[in-house]
Structure formats: structure tokens, C-alpha cells
Amino acid sequence: MTTPIAHFNGQLLPLDKIFISPLDRGFIFGDGVYEVIPVYEGAMLRGREHFERLQRSMDEIRLDNPHTVDQWMGVVDKLLEHHPGNQSVYIQVTRGVPPKRDHVLPKGLRPTVFMMCYPLASPSKEQVENGVTCITARDFRWEKCHIKSTSLLGNVLARQLSADVGATETIMLRDGMLTEASASNVFVVKDGVVAAPPSDNLILLGITYDLLVQLANEGAVRLDIRPVTEAQLRGADEVWLTSSTKEVLAVTTLDGKPVGSGKPGPLFRRMHALFQEHKARIRGTVAA
Ligand SMILES: Cc1ncc(COP(=O)(O)O)c(C=O)c1O
């Protein structure tokens, strides 16, 4: 198998020829931010929005962005020339390589830019038709979850709780309120109305979350962005996960109990169809 081509500080190189200093602040402190962009047959889904969120993350951690959104889009396009088909593009920017380890933000460093692609693992037909299993856990992460930081230990440990029991995601609760899942946002449905927690510092505002809100509005689906209590999560008729790779998935079992009827609900099926139509439009192909 040939080594995939990746981007590193302005160069396209085979992935196994890229070496990063152990002093890189990304390695030492997890001092970096990232994005994951889904690509369908060469077309990025919401590419600009991903790079706008990258900018917001960089502003939050006081890191100068080496590129404009247009430049970033160009860098991705060059990489995609080596990766046809459906891809996930992973972009990471760290604060760079200082001469020594010191918590204080060093001045004048060149950020380290790394970008790679791997085949996009979209949800299986089985997952779409039957839904997935989730567990809940206390949200033990920090209070800056709106930053898409590479410091993901809290999310990694949360995700492992569900992996340990063969579940797809860990849905998190902080002080009795729904926040999000370890790598996805969460929506609930009750009596025909969709609800999701508002964007604040306790969740990452997903690009897919925003897209779902737009599609719901365009599709005249009733939607209420508001805080969701643990009781409302547990009593929901439907629960959904959204993310760039999961798209929108129905949660049909939560902590071992069926969600609603135990099958993906009617509003899930509607939103899933709207999502697939949207994808087909950006690919320039006709919806299946
Ligand atoms: C913690 C967290 N929340 C939400 C999301 C969903 O974000 P997006 O829809 O932009 O993929 C992710 C995606 O990785 C995530 O890690």
C-alpha cells in the first residue's frame, strides 16, 4: 500500500515522511486546534464554515491564523487532488516549536500546520435504519468546550466509557442538563418539536448542528433551541446525534432503555432525508 500524501507546513509529503519536534506545543501541552471536514466526491460540506470555526478557536487560544479562509480552502483542494472520492480532511494547527518547555505563550513562533485525509466512514445502512446505542455520563470536561482544541483527554475518556460497553456514544450531563456527546451534538424530540442545547461555552457548536437547524427551518420542522434537562433527555420521543462523520443518527437505546418506540422516529427520518438531499445537492448529483 502506498503511503497517503499529507500536508505539513506548506508542503505535500508522504505521511510517513512527516516528523514533528517533541518540543511542539501540540505534543507537550495539547496546545492546538483542529477541524474535520467531510468531503463528498471532491466537494467539501460547509468548508468555509469549518475554517470560520477554526478562526474562532484560534482567537480563543490567542493563536495567529497563518491563512485566510480562501487560502485554507486552496490548501485542502491541493490535498484532495491526491484523494478522490469521499474523504475526511483532518486539519490541525498547533502553536509551534519553542526552544524550551514553558507554559507561558511564546512570542514569534511559526504555527505547525498539519493536514491529512482518510476515507470518510459514513454511517452504515444498518445504523441509519435501526439507530444506535448510547450511554450517559457526567460531563467532567473543562469550561471551554466551545474551542475545538486538540486537548481531547476529557472527550477521549468520555468516549471510552461507551466503547467499553459496545455503545456508539457517551451523552454527557452537567449539573442535570444535557450538554453534548463525546464527539457529537445531541438533539431531542418531544411531541413533534425538536430541541437542542444552545451554543455556549459548554458545547462545541457543530457545523452539522448548524446545518440541521437550517434544514429544519427550511423544512418547516418545529425547532426550539433551549436548555434540555436530564429528565427531558430521558423522556424524549427521539434522540439524535449529529457530527461531520455521523451526519444525523437516531439513538434508539439510552442506558439500556429504549428511546421512544425503540426505532428511529418520524422526525429523524425526515431530517435524515433532508440531510441526504442537501449532500446530493453539494455533490451536484441527483438525490438517490
Ligand atoms: C465534542 C464535539 N461536539 C460536537 C461535534 C460535532 O461537530 P461537527 O458537526 O462540526 O462535526 C464534535 C465533532 O467532532 C465534537 O467533537
PDB file of C-alpha atoms and ligand atoms in Angstrom, residues 34 36 50 53 141 148 155 180-185 204-209 242-245, ligand 1:
ATOM      1  CA  TYR A  34      -8.307  21.296  14.735  1.00  0.00           C
ATOM      2  CA  VAL A  36     -12.552  17.657  10.488  1.00  0.00           C
ATOM      3  CA  HIS A  50     -15.270  24.844   9.261  1.00  0.00           C
ATOM      4  CA  ARG A  53     -14.857  27.939  13.318  1.00  0.00           C
ATOM      5  CA  ARG A 141     -14.634  18.250  30.932  1.00  0.00           C
ATOM      6  CA  LYS A 148     -12.190  22.761  19.081  1.00  0.00           C
ATOM      7  CA  ASN A 155     -13.626  13.615  25.370  1.00  0.00           C
ATOM      8  CA  GLU A 180     -23.362  17.096  24.118  1.00  0.00           C
ATOM      9  CA  ALA A 181     -21.774  13.724  23.370  1.00  0.00           C
ATOM     10  CA  SER A 182     -18.040  12.963  23.343  1.00  0.00           C
ATOM     11  CA  ALA A 183     -17.710  13.770  19.614  1.00  0.00           C
ATOM     12  CA  SER A 184     -21.224  14.810  18.551  1.00  0.00           C
ATOM     13  CA  ASN A 185     -24.052  17.201  19.340  1.00  0.00           C
ATOM     14  CA  LEU A 204     -18.849  22.645  20.657  1.00  0.00           C
ATOM     15  CA  LEU A 205     -21.166  24.315  18.175  1.00  0.00           C
ATOM     16  CA  GLY A 206     -21.195  21.654  15.468  1.00  0.00           C
ATOM     17  CA  ILE A 207     -21.171  22.591  11.817  1.00  0.00           C
ATOM     18  CA  THR A 208     -23.660  19.739  11.385  1.00  0.00           C
ATOM     19  CA  TYR A 209     -25.774  21.138  14.258  1.00  0.00           C
ATOM     20  CA  THR A 242     -25.045  14.912  14.771  1.00  0.00           C
ATOM     21  CA  SER A 243     -21.471  15.290  13.593  1.00  0.00           C
ATOM     22  CA  SER A 244     -19.489  15.681  10.393  1.00  0.00           C
ATOM     23  CA  THR A 245     -18.963  11.930  10.125  1.00  0.00           C
TER      24      THR A 245
HETATM   25  C1  LIG B   1     -17.308  17.449  21.272  1.00  0.00           C
HETATM   26  C2  LIG B   1     -17.929  17.561  19.922  1.00  0.00           C
HETATM   27  N1  LIG B   1     -19.161  18.101  19.817  1.00  0.00           N
HETATM   28  C3  LIG B   1     -19.775  18.221  18.629  1.00  0.00           C
HETATM   29  C4  LIG B   1     -19.154  17.772  17.464  1.00  0.00           C
HETATM   30  C5  LIG B   1     -19.873  17.904  16.138  1.00  0.00           C
HETATM   31  O1  LIG B   1     -19.248  18.897  15.365  1.00  0.00           O
HETATM   32  P1  LIG B   1     -19.340  18.874  13.769  1.00  0.00           P
HETATM   33  O2  LIG B   1     -20.784  18.783  13.428  1.00  0.00           O
HETATM   34  O3  LIG B   1     -18.749  20.174  13.371  1.00  0.00           O
HETATM   35  O4  LIG B   1     -18.560  17.699  13.307  1.00  0.00           O
HETATM   36  C6  LIG B   1     -17.886  17.213  17.528  1.00  0.00           C
HETATM   37  C7  LIG B   1     -17.220  16.760  16.305  1.00  0.00           C
HETATM   38  O5  LIG B   1     -16.164  16.196  16.320  1.00  0.00           O
HETATM   39  C8  LIG B   1     -17.244  17.121  18.788  1.00  0.00           C
HETATM   40  O6  LIG B   1     -16.020  16.604  18.900  1.00  0.00           O
END
